[in-house]
Coordinates of C-alpha atoms and ligand atoms in Angstrom, one line a residue:
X274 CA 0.0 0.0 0.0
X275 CA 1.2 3.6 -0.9
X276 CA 0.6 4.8 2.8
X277 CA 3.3 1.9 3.9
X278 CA 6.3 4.5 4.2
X279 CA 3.8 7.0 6.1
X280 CA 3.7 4.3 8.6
X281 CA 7.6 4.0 9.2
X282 CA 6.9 6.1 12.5
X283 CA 3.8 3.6 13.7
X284 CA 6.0 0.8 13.4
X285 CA 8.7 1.8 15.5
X286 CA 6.6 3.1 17.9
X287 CA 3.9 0.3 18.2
X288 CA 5.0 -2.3 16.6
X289 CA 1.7 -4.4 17.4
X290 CA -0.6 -2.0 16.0
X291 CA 1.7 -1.9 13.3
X292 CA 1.7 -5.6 13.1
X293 CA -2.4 -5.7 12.8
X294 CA -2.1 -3.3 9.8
X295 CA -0.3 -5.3 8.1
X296 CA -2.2 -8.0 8.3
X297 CA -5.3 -6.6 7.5
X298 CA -3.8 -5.2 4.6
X299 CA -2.7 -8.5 3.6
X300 CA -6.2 -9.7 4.1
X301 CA -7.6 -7.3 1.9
X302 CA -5.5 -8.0 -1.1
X303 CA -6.1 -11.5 -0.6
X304 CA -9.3 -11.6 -0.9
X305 CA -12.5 -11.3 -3.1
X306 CA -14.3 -8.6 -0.8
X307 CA -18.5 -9.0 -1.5
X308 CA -19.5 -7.6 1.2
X309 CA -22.0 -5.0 -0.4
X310 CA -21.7 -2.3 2.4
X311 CA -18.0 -2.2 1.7
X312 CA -15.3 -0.6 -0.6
X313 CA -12.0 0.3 -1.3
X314 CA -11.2 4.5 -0.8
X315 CA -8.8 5.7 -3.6
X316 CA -5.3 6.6 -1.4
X317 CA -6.1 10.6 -1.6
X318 CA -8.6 9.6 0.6
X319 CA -6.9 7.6 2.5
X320 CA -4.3 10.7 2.9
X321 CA -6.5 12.8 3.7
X322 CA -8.1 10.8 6.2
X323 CA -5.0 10.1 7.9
X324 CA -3.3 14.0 8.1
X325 CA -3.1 16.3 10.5
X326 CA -6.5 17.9 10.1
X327 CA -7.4 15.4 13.1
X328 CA -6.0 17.9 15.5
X329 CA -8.0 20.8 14.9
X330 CA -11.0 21.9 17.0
X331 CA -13.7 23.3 15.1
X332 CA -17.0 22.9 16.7
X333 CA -19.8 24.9 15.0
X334 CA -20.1 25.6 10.9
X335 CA -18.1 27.4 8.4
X336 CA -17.7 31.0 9.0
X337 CA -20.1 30.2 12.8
X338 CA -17.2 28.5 14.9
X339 CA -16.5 28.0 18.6
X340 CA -13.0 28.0 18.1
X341 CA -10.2 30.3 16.5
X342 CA -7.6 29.0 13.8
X343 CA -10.5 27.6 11.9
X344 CA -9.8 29.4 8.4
X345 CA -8.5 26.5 6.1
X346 CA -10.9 23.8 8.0
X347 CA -13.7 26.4 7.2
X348 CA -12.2 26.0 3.2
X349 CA -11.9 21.9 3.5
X350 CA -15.7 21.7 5.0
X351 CA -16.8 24.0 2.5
X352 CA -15.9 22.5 -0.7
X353 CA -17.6 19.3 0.9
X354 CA -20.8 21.0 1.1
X355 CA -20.5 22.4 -2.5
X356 CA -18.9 19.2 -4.5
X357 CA -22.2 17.4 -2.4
X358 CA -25.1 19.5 -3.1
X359 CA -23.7 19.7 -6.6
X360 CA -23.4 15.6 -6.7
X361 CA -27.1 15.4 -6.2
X362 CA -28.8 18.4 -6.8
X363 CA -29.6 19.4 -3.4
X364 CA -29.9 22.9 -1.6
X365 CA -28.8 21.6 1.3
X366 CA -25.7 19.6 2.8
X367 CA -24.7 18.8 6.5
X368 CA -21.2 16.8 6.0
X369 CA -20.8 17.0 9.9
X370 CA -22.7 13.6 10.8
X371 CA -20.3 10.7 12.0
X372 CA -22.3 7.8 10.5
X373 CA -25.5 6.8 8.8
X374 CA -27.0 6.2 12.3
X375 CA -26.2 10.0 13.2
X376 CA -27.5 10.9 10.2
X377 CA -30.7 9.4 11.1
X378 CA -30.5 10.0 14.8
X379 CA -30.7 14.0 13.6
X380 CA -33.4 13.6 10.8
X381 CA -35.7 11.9 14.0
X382 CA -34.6 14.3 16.7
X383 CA -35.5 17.2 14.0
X384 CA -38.8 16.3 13.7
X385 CA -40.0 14.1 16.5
X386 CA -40.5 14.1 20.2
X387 CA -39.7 11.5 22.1
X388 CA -42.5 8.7 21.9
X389 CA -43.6 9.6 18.1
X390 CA -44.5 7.0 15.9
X391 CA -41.9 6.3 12.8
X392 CA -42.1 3.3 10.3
X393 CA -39.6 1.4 8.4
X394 CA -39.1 -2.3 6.6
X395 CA -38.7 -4.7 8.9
X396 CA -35.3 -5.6 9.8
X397 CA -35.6 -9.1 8.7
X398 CA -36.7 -7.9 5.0
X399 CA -33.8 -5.3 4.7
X400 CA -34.2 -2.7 7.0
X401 CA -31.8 -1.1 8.7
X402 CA -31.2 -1.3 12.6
X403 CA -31.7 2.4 12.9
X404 CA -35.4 2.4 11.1
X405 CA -36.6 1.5 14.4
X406 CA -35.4 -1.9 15.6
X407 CA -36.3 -2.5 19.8
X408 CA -32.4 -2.9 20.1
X409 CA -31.4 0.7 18.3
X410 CA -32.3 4.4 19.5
X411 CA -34.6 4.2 17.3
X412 CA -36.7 1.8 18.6
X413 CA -36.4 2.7 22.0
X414 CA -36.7 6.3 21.8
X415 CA -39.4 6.2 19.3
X416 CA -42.6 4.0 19.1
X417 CA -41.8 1.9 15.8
X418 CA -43.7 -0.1 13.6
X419 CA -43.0 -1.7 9.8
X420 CA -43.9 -2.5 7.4
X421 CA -43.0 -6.0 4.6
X422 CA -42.2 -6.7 1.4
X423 CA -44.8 -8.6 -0.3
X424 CA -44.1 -12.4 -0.1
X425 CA -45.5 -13.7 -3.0
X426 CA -42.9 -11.5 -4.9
X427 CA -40.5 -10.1 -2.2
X428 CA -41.2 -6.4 -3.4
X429 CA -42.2 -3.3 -2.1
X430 CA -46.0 -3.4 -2.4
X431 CA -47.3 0.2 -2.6
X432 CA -50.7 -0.9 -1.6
X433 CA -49.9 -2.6 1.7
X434 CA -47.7 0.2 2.7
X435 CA -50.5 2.6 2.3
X436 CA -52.5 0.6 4.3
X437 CA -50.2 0.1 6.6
X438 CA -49.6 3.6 6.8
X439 CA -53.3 4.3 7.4
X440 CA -53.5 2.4 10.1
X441 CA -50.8 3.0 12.1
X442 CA -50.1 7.2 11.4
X443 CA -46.8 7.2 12.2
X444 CA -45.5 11.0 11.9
X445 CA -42.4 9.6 9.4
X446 CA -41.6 6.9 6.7
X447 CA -38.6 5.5 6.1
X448 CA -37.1 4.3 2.6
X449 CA -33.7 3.3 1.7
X450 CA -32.7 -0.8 3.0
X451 CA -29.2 -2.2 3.5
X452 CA -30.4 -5.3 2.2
X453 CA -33.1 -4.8 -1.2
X454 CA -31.9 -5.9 -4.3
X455 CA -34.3 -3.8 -6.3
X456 CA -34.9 -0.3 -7.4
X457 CA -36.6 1.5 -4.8
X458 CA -39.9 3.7 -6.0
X459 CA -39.3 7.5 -4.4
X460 CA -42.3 8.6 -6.0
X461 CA -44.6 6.3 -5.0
X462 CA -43.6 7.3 -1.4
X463 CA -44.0 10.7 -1.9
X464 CA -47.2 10.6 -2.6
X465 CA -48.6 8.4 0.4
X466 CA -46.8 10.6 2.5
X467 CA -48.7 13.7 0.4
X468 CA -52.1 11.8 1.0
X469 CA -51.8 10.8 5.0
X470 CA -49.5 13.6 6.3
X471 CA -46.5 11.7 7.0
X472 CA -42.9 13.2 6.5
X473 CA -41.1 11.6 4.1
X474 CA -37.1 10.4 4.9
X475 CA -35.0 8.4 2.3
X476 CA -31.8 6.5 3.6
X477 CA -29.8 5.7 0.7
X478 CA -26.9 4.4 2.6
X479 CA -26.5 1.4 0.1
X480 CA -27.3 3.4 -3.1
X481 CA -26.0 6.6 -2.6
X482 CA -23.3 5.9 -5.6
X483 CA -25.6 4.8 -7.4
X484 CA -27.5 7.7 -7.5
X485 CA -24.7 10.0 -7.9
X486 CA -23.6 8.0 -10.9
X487 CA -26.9 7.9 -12.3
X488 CA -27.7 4.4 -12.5
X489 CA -30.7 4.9 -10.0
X490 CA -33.3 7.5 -9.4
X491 CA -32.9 10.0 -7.2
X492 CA -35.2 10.9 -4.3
X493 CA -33.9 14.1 -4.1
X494 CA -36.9 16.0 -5.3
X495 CA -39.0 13.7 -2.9
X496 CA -38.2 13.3 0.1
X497 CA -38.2 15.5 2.9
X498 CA -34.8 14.6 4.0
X499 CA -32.2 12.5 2.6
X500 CA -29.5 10.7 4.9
X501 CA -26.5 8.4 4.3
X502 CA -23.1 7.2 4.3
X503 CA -20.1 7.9 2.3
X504 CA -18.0 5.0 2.8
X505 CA -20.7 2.1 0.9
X506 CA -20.8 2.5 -2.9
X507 CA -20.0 6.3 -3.2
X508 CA -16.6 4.7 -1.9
X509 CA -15.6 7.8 0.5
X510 CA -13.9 7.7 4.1
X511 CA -16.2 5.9 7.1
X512 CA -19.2 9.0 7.9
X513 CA -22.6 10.4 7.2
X514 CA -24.4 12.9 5.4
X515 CA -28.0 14.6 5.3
X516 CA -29.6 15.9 2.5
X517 CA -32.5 18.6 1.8
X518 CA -34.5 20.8 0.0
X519 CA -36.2 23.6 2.5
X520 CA -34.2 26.2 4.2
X521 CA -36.2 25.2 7.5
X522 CA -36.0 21.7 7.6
X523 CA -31.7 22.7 7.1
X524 CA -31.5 25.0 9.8
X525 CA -33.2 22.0 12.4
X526 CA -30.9 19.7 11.3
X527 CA -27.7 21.4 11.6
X528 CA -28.3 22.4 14.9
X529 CA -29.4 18.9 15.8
X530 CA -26.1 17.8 14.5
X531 CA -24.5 20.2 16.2
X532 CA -24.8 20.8 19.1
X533 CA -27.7 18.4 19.5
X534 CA -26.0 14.8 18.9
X535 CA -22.4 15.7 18.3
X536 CA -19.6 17.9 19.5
X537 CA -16.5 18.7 17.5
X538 CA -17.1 17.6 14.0
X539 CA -14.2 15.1 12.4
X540 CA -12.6 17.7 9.8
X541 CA -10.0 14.8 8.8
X542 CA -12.8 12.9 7.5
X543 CA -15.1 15.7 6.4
X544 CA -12.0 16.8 4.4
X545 CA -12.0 12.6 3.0
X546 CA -15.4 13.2 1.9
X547 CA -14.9 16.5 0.1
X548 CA -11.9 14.3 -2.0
X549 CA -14.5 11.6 -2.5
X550 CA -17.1 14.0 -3.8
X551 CA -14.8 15.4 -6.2
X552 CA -13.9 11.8 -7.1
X553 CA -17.9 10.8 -7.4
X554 CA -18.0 14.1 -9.8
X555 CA -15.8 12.7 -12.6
X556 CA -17.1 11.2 -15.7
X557 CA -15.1 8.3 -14.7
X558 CA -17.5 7.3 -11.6
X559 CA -20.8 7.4 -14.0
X560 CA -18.9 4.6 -15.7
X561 CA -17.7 2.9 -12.3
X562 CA -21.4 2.8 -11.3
X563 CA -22.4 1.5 -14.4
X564 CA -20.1 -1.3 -13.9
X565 CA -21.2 -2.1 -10.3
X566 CA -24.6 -2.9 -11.9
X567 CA -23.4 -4.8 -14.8
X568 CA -21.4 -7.0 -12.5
X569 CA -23.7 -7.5 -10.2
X570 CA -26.0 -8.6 -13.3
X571 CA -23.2 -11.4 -14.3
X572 CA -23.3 -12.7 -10.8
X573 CA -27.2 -12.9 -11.4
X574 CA -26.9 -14.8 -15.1
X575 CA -24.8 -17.3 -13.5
X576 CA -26.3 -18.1 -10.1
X577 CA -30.0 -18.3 -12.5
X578 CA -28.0 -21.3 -14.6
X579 CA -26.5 -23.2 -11.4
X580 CA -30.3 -23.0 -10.0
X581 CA -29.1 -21.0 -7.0
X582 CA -32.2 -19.2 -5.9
X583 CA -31.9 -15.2 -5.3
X584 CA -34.8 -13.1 -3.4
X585 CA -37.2 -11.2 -6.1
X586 CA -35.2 -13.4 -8.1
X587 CA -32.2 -11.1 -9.4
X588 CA -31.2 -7.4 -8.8
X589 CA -31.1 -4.1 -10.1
X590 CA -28.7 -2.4 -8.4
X591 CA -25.3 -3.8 -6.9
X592 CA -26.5 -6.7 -4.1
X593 CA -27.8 -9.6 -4.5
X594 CA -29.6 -12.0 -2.0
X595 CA -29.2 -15.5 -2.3
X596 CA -32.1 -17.5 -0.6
X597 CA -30.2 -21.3 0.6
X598 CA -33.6 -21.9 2.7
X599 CA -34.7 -24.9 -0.4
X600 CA -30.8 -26.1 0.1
X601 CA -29.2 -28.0 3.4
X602 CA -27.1 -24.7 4.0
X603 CA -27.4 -21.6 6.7
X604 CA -26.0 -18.7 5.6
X605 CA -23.7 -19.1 8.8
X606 CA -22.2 -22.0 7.4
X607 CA -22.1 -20.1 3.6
X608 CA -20.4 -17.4 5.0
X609 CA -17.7 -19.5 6.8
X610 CA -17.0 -21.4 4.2
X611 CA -16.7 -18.6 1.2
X612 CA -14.5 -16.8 3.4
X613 CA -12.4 -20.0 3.8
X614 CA -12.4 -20.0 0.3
X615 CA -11.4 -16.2 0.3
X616 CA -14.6 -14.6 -0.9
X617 CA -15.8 -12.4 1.9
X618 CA -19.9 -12.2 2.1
X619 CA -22.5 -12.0 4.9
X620 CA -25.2 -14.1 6.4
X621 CA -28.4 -12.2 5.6
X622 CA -31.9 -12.7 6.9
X623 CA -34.2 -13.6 4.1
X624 CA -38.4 -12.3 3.9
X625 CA -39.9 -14.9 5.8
X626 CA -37.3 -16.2 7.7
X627 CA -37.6 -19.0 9.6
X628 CA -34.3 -19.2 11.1
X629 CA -32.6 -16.4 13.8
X630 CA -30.4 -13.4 12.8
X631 CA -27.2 -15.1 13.7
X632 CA -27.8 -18.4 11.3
X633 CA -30.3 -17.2 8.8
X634 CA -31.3 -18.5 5.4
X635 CA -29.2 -15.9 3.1
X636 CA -26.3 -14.8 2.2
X637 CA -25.8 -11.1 0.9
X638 CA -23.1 -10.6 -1.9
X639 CA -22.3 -7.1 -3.4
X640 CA -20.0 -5.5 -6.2
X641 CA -18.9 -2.3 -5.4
X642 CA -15.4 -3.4 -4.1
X643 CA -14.6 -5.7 -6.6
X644 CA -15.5 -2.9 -9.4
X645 CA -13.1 -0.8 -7.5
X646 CA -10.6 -3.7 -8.1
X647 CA -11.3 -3.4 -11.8
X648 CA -12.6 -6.4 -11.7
X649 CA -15.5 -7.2 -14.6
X650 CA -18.0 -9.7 -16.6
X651 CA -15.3 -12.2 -16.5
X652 CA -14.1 -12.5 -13.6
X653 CA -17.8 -12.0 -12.4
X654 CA -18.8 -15.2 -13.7
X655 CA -15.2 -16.9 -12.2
X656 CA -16.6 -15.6 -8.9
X657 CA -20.1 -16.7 -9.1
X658 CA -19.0 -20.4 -9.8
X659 CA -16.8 -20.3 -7.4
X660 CA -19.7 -19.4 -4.9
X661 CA -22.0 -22.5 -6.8
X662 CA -19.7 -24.7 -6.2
X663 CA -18.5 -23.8 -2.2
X664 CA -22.8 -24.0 -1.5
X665 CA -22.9 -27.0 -3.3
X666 CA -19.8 -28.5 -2.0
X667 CA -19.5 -26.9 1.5
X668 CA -18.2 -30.1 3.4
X669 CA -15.5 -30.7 0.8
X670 CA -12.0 -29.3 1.8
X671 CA -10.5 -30.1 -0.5
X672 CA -12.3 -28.2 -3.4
X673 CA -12.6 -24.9 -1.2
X674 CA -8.5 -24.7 -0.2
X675 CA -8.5 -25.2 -4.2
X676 CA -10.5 -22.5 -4.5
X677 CA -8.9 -20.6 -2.1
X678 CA -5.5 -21.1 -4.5
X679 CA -7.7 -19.8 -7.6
X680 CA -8.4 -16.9 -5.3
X681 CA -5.5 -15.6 -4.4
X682 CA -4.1 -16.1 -7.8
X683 CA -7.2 -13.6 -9.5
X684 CA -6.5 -11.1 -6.7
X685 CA -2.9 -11.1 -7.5
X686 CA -4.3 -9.9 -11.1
X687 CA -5.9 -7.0 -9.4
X688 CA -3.6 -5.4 -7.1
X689 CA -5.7 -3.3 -4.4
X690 CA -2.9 -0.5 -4.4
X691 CA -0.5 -0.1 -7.1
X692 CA 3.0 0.7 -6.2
Ligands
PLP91 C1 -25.1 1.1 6.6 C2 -26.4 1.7 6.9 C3 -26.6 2.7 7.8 C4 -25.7 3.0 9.0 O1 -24.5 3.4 8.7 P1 -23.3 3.4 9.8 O2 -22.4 4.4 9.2 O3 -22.8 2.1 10.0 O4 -23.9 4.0 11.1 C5 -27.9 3.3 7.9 N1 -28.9 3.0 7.1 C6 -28.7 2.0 6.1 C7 -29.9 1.7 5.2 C8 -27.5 1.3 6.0 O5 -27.4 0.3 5.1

């Protein structure tokens, strides 16, 4: 990795954090990451992450601070505001959040008291923890209820969530999943939120690349607030960001963020995120999208011929859901056994499931990484077989350390860092 010789003073000084770098580095170039929450930065972001803007102070906004010597930080957080609003057309950009879950935490604390009603998918059919699960703030500061895909075809079904919403007025909807392999209608929640009231929050977390390369809608002319992450497919350092239209609604949130949830905002990432933004406005990221979803779509071709089954039956956007509950496989034992085989996925609950959270019936496989890698059709259908035959083979040793072999070999054709 380019940021080895940066790490010279690290090593000498502790040599066993050092040591854990290293091997995690190692890990990563060894290995066919499909995880679909996870990327690779480009190593200016990286840089940036790791320089000295991690000293500075800087609570407040741009030009509004609590502390002096703010000038150039006011610069590095301003160009991240700019580059984002003009990534997805939006009048409005907080950069300050720490994660997707601040993110959200803000867009609830905005609008809600305390007890209010919001409703999400269900965990167990993609939701996120943070869309109200009883174990997340979200669930225990607010009253939350869900709604489900629609088994027959494991979609969104517009009519059930109006109903849904009719029955149990919550004062907020949440769309955006971590784990829905289709495009997701904005529209169509706009208007039930027009027709009952309800305030109208996207989380596109998962997507958010997507949509800035233009391979998905955008709910930026819907929704009433828009939150995510920067570090899923629009490939930027670990944070957050919120989204939105109305000069009011922006005002509530930043002083949620600040100093409602957080305290001094992380200007070494926020400064990561502005290099990311300006990487996600390039040409050449329309084209890396593109390629996220035409991988993905290889993966689909191929796991359709083995007769592996996959929930709504295929994607459209970069994950995929294989359903293992017609084979003699979890997706705990799945997951072990691809990563024995150096292919990283996770176990993933599928609609319906009949087992618990920490077996489960799925595994959940992404593109976004390998992309990065430069990885296409080709090796897409490589990978996908690969998978076939570990779920098809997964007591035999033998084949998987082969497989492992193959593995390392195709990674060694894609080096994760040049240099
Ligand atoms: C990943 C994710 C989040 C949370 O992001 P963190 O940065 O891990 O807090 C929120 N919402 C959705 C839909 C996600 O997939």
């Amino acid at each position: 990795m380019e940021k080895q010789n940066s790490q010279k003073n690290l090593q000498k000084t502790d040599p066993e954090i050092f040591h854990w770098i290293q091997q995690e580095s190692q890990r990563q170039k060894e290995g066919l990451e499909l995880i679909a929450s996870e990327n690779y930065t480009s190593p200016a972001v990286c840089e940036t992450q790791g320089s000295l803007l991690t000293n500075k102070y800087a609570e407040g906004y741009p030009g509004k601070r609590y502390y002096g010597g703010c000038k150039y930080i006011d610069e590095c957080e301003n160009l991240a505001i700019e580059r984002l609003k003009k990534l997805f057309k939006a009048n409005f950009a907080n950069v300050q959040p720490h994660s997707g879950s601040q993110a959200n935490m803000a867009v609830f604390l905005a609008e809600l008291k305390v007890g209010d009603k919001i409703m999400g998918l269900d965990l167990s059919h993609g939701g996120h923890l943070t869309h109200g699960s009883p174990v997340n703030f979200s669930g225990f500061l607010f009253e939350s209820v869900f709604y489900r895909l629609n088994l027959k075809n494991q979609r969104l079904d517009f009519n059930q969530i109006e109903d849904q919403v009719k029955k149990e007025k919550p004062k907020l909807i949440i769309a955006g999943y971590s784990a829905y392999p289709r495009e997701i209608d904005f529209k169509s929640f706009r208007e039930i939120s027009d027709r009952h009231g309800v305030l109208f929050l996207t989380d596109i977390a998962h997507i958010a690349g997507l949509i800035a390369g233009e391979v998905h809608s955008s709910p930026v002319p819907y929704a009433d607030y828009i939150t995510s992450t920067t570090h899923k497919t629009l490939r930027g350092p670990r944070g957050g960001i919120i989204l939105c239209n109305e000069p009011a609604k922006a005002k509530k949130i930043n002083s949620k963020i600040f100093p409602g949830i957080q305290g001094g905002p992380l200007e070494h990432v926020i400064a990561g995120k502005a290099v990311a933004f300006g990487e996600a406005l390039r040409p050449s990221f329309k084209k890396y999208a593109k390629q996220i979803i035409k991988n993905a779509k290889t993966l689909e071709q191929i796991f359709h011929k083995e007769n592996l089954q996959m929930v709504t039956g295929g994607t459209d956007n970069h994950l995929l859901l294989l359903d293992l509950s017609d084979r003699d496989v979890t997706g705990k034992t799945a997951e072990a056994m691809l990563e024995k085989a150096g292919l990283t996925v996770n176990k993933n609950t599928v609609p319906g499931e009949k087992l618990s959270p920490f077996v489960t019936s799925g595994i959940r496989l992404g593109t976004p990484a390998l992309t990065t890698r430069g990885m296409k059709e080709q090796e897409m259908e490589q990978i996908a077989l690969w998978i076939a035959q570990v779920i098809k083979n997964i007591e035999n040793e033998a084949l998987i350390s082969k497989i492992r072999k193959d593995v390392q070999e195709l990674c060694s054709q894609f080096p994760l860092y040049q240099g």
